[in-house]
CSV table of C-alpha atoms and ligand atoms in Angstrom, one decimal:
chain,number,residue,atom,x,y,z
A,1,MET,CA,-127.1,-68.9,-32.0
A,2,SER,CA,-129.0,-69.2,-35.4
A,3,LEU,CA,-132.5,-67.7,-35.8
A,4,GLU,CA,-133.8,-71.3,-35.9
A,5,GLU,CA,-132.3,-72.1,-32.6
A,6,LEU,CA,-133.7,-68.8,-31.2
A,7,TYR,CA,-137.1,-69.6,-32.4
A,8,ARG,CA,-136.7,-73.0,-30.9
A,9,GLU,CA,-135.8,-71.6,-27.6
A,10,VAL,CA,-138.7,-69.1,-27.6
A,11,ILE,CA,-141.3,-72.0,-28.3
A,12,LEU,CA,-139.9,-74.2,-25.6
A,13,ASP,CA,-139.7,-71.4,-23.1
A,14,HIS,CA,-143.5,-70.7,-23.6
A,15,TYR,CA,-144.2,-74.6,-23.6
A,16,ARG,CA,-142.5,-75.0,-20.3
A,17,ASN,CA,-143.7,-71.9,-18.7
A,18,PRO,CA,-147.0,-71.1,-20.2
A,19,ARG,CA,-148.4,-67.5,-19.6
A,20,HIS,CA,-152.0,-66.9,-18.5
A,21,ARG,CA,-152.9,-70.6,-17.7
A,22,LYS,CA,-155.0,-69.8,-14.7
A,23,PRO,CA,-158.9,-69.9,-15.4
A,24,LEU,CA,-160.4,-66.4,-14.9
A,25,ASP,CA,-162.8,-65.7,-12.0
A,26,ARG,CA,-165.1,-63.7,-14.4
A,27,ALA,CA,-165.0,-64.6,-18.1
A,28,ASP,CA,-167.2,-62.5,-20.8
A,29,ALA,CA,-166.4,-65.2,-23.3
A,30,HIS,CA,-165.3,-68.8,-23.4
A,31,ALA,CA,-164.4,-71.1,-26.2
A,32,GLU,CA,-163.0,-74.6,-26.7
A,33,GLY,CA,-161.1,-76.0,-29.6
A,34,VAL,CA,-159.7,-79.3,-30.4
A,35,ASN,CA,-157.2,-80.5,-33.2
A,36,PRO,CA,-158.1,-84.2,-33.4
A,37,LEU,CA,-155.1,-84.9,-35.9
A,38,CYS,CA,-152.8,-84.3,-33.0
A,39,GLY,CA,-154.9,-84.5,-29.8
A,40,ASP,CA,-154.4,-80.7,-28.9
A,41,GLU,CA,-157.0,-79.0,-26.8
A,42,VAL,CA,-157.2,-75.3,-25.8
A,43,THR,CA,-159.8,-73.4,-24.0
A,44,VAL,CA,-159.7,-69.6,-24.2
A,45,GLU,CA,-161.3,-67.4,-21.7
A,46,LEU,CA,-161.7,-63.5,-22.2
A,47,ALA,CA,-162.5,-60.7,-20.0
A,48,VAL,CA,-163.3,-57.5,-21.7
A,49,THR,CA,-163.4,-54.0,-20.1
A,50,ASP,CA,-164.1,-50.9,-22.2
A,51,GLY,CA,-163.5,-52.6,-25.4
A,52,ARG,CA,-160.1,-54.1,-24.4
A,53,ILE,CA,-159.0,-57.5,-23.4
A,54,SER,CA,-158.6,-56.9,-19.7
A,55,ASP,CA,-157.7,-60.5,-18.8
A,56,VAL,CA,-157.3,-63.7,-20.8
A,57,ALA,CA,-156.5,-67.4,-20.1
A,58,ALA,CA,-155.6,-70.2,-22.3
A,59,ILE,CA,-155.8,-73.6,-20.7
A,60,GLY,CA,-155.1,-76.9,-22.6
A,61,GLN,CA,-153.0,-79.9,-23.3
A,62,GLY,CA,-151.2,-81.1,-26.4
A,63,CYS,CA,-148.0,-80.6,-28.3
A,64,SER,CA,-145.4,-78.1,-27.7
A,65,ILE,CA,-146.6,-76.0,-30.8
A,66,SER,CA,-150.2,-75.8,-29.8
A,67,GLN,CA,-149.5,-75.0,-26.2
A,68,SER,CA,-146.7,-72.5,-27.0
A,69,SER,CA,-148.8,-70.8,-29.6
A,70,ALA,CA,-151.5,-70.5,-27.0
A,71,SER,CA,-149.2,-68.9,-24.4
A,72,MET,CA,-147.7,-66.5,-26.9
A,73,MET,CA,-151.2,-65.5,-27.9
A,74,THR,CA,-152.3,-64.6,-24.5
A,75,ASP,CA,-149.2,-62.3,-24.1
A,76,ALA,CA,-149.9,-60.7,-27.6
A,77,ILE,CA,-153.5,-60.0,-26.9
A,78,LEU,CA,-153.8,-58.7,-23.5
A,79,GLY,CA,-154.6,-55.0,-23.3
A,80,LYS,CA,-155.4,-54.8,-27.0
A,81,THR,CA,-158.9,-53.7,-28.2
A,82,VAL,CA,-161.1,-56.4,-29.8
A,83,GLU,CA,-160.5,-54.9,-33.2
A,84,GLU,CA,-156.8,-55.0,-32.7
A,85,VAL,CA,-157.0,-58.7,-31.7
A,86,ARG,CA,-159.1,-59.5,-34.8
A,87,ASP,CA,-156.4,-57.7,-36.9
A,88,LEU,CA,-153.8,-59.9,-35.1
A,89,ILE,CA,-155.5,-63.2,-35.9
A,90,GLN,CA,-155.6,-62.2,-39.5
A,91,ARG,CA,-152.0,-61.4,-39.5
A,92,PHE,CA,-150.9,-64.6,-37.6
A,93,LYS,CA,-153.0,-66.8,-40.0
A,94,ALA,CA,-151.4,-64.9,-42.9
A,95,MET,CA,-148.0,-65.7,-41.4
A,96,MET,CA,-148.9,-69.5,-41.1
A,97,ASP,CA,-150.3,-69.5,-44.7
A,98,ILE,CA,-147.6,-71.4,-46.8
A,99,ASP,CA,-149.0,-69.7,-50.1
A,100,HIS,CA,-148.7,-66.2,-48.6
A,101,GLU,CA,-144.9,-65.8,-48.1
A,102,ALA,CA,-144.4,-62.7,-50.2
A,103,ASP,CA,-146.1,-59.7,-48.6
A,104,LEU,CA,-146.1,-60.2,-44.8
A,105,GLY,CA,-144.2,-57.1,-44.0
A,106,LEU,CA,-141.7,-59.2,-41.9
A,107,ASP,CA,-138.2,-58.0,-41.6
A,108,PRO,CA,-135.9,-61.1,-41.6
A,109,ASP,CA,-133.1,-58.9,-39.9
A,110,ARG,CA,-135.3,-57.9,-37.0
A,111,PRO,CA,-137.1,-60.9,-35.7
A,112,GLY,CA,-140.1,-59.8,-33.5
A,113,ALA,CA,-140.4,-56.5,-35.3
A,114,VAL,CA,-143.9,-57.2,-36.3
A,115,LEU,CA,-145.4,-60.0,-34.3
A,116,GLY,CA,-143.0,-60.5,-31.6
A,117,ASP,CA,-142.6,-63.9,-30.0
A,118,LEU,CA,-145.1,-65.1,-32.4
A,119,GLU,CA,-142.8,-65.1,-35.4
A,120,ALA,CA,-140.9,-67.9,-33.7
A,121,LEU,CA,-143.8,-70.2,-35.0
A,122,GLN,CA,-143.0,-69.3,-38.7
A,123,GLY,CA,-140.8,-72.3,-38.8
A,124,VAL,CA,-143.6,-74.5,-38.3
A,125,ARG,CA,-144.9,-73.8,-41.9
A,126,ARG,CA,-142.3,-76.2,-43.1
A,127,TYR,CA,-144.2,-78.9,-41.4
A,128,PRO,CA,-147.8,-78.5,-42.9
A,129,VAL,CA,-149.2,-80.9,-40.5
A,130,ARG,CA,-148.2,-78.8,-37.5
A,131,ILE,CA,-149.8,-75.6,-38.8
A,132,LYS,CA,-153.1,-76.8,-37.5
A,133,CYS,CA,-151.5,-77.0,-34.1
A,134,ALA,CA,-150.2,-73.5,-34.3
A,135,ASN,CA,-153.5,-72.1,-35.5
A,136,LEU,CA,-155.7,-73.9,-33.0
A,137,PRO,CA,-155.5,-71.4,-30.2
A,138,TRP,CA,-156.2,-68.6,-32.7
A,139,THR,CA,-159.2,-70.3,-34.2
A,140,THR,CA,-160.6,-70.8,-30.7
A,141,LEU,CA,-159.8,-67.2,-29.8
A,142,ALA,CA,-161.9,-66.1,-32.7
A,143,GLN,CA,-164.8,-68.1,-31.6
A,144,ALA,CA,-164.6,-66.5,-28.2
A,145,LEU,CA,-164.6,-63.0,-30.0
A,146,ASP,CA,-167.7,-64.0,-31.9
A,147,GLN,CA,-169.4,-64.8,-28.8
A,148,LEU,CA,-168.8,-61.3,-27.4
A,149,SER,CA,-170.3,-59.7,-30.4
A,150,ALA,CA,-173.3,-62.0,-30.3
A,151,SER,CA,-174.1,-61.2,-26.7
B,1,LIG,ZN1,-150.3,-80.5,-32.0
C-alpha cells in the first residue's frame, strides 16, 4: 500500500465512522463554521475541566475532507490543555499552508510521527480548493477557544 493509499484509507475511515459526533450534555464553548464554497458545516462543542479538553463534539455535514478533518481533530485534542490545542491548530494550519513546505518537522519515513492521523490530510494541499474544507473544523475550534478565554 502506498502512503497515498494509506492516507486515503485514514480519511475514509474517519468520514464513515466519525469520532465524537454526539452533542455534549454540558458544553463550555460552542462554535459553528461554514464553508460556503463547498457547503460544509461543522459545529464544535468543548467541555473544559482544569484547563484540559475533557470532552469534545464535532457535528456537521459536508464533504469527506471537512468531516474527516473534524473527526481527526476531536481525537487529536481530547485530553490536551487549551495551550496545547492552540499549538496544534498552528501546526495543522502550517501543514496545510502550501507556501510552508520546508520546515514542518515532518518525517516522511514515519507517517504519523508528528500529527498522527492528521498527516493524512497533507495530500489535500495539492487541491487548493479543498484546503478550506480541511481547515474549517480547526477555524471553528479556534473560535470556540476564543469564547472560553472571553468568559
Ligand atoms: Zn468540503
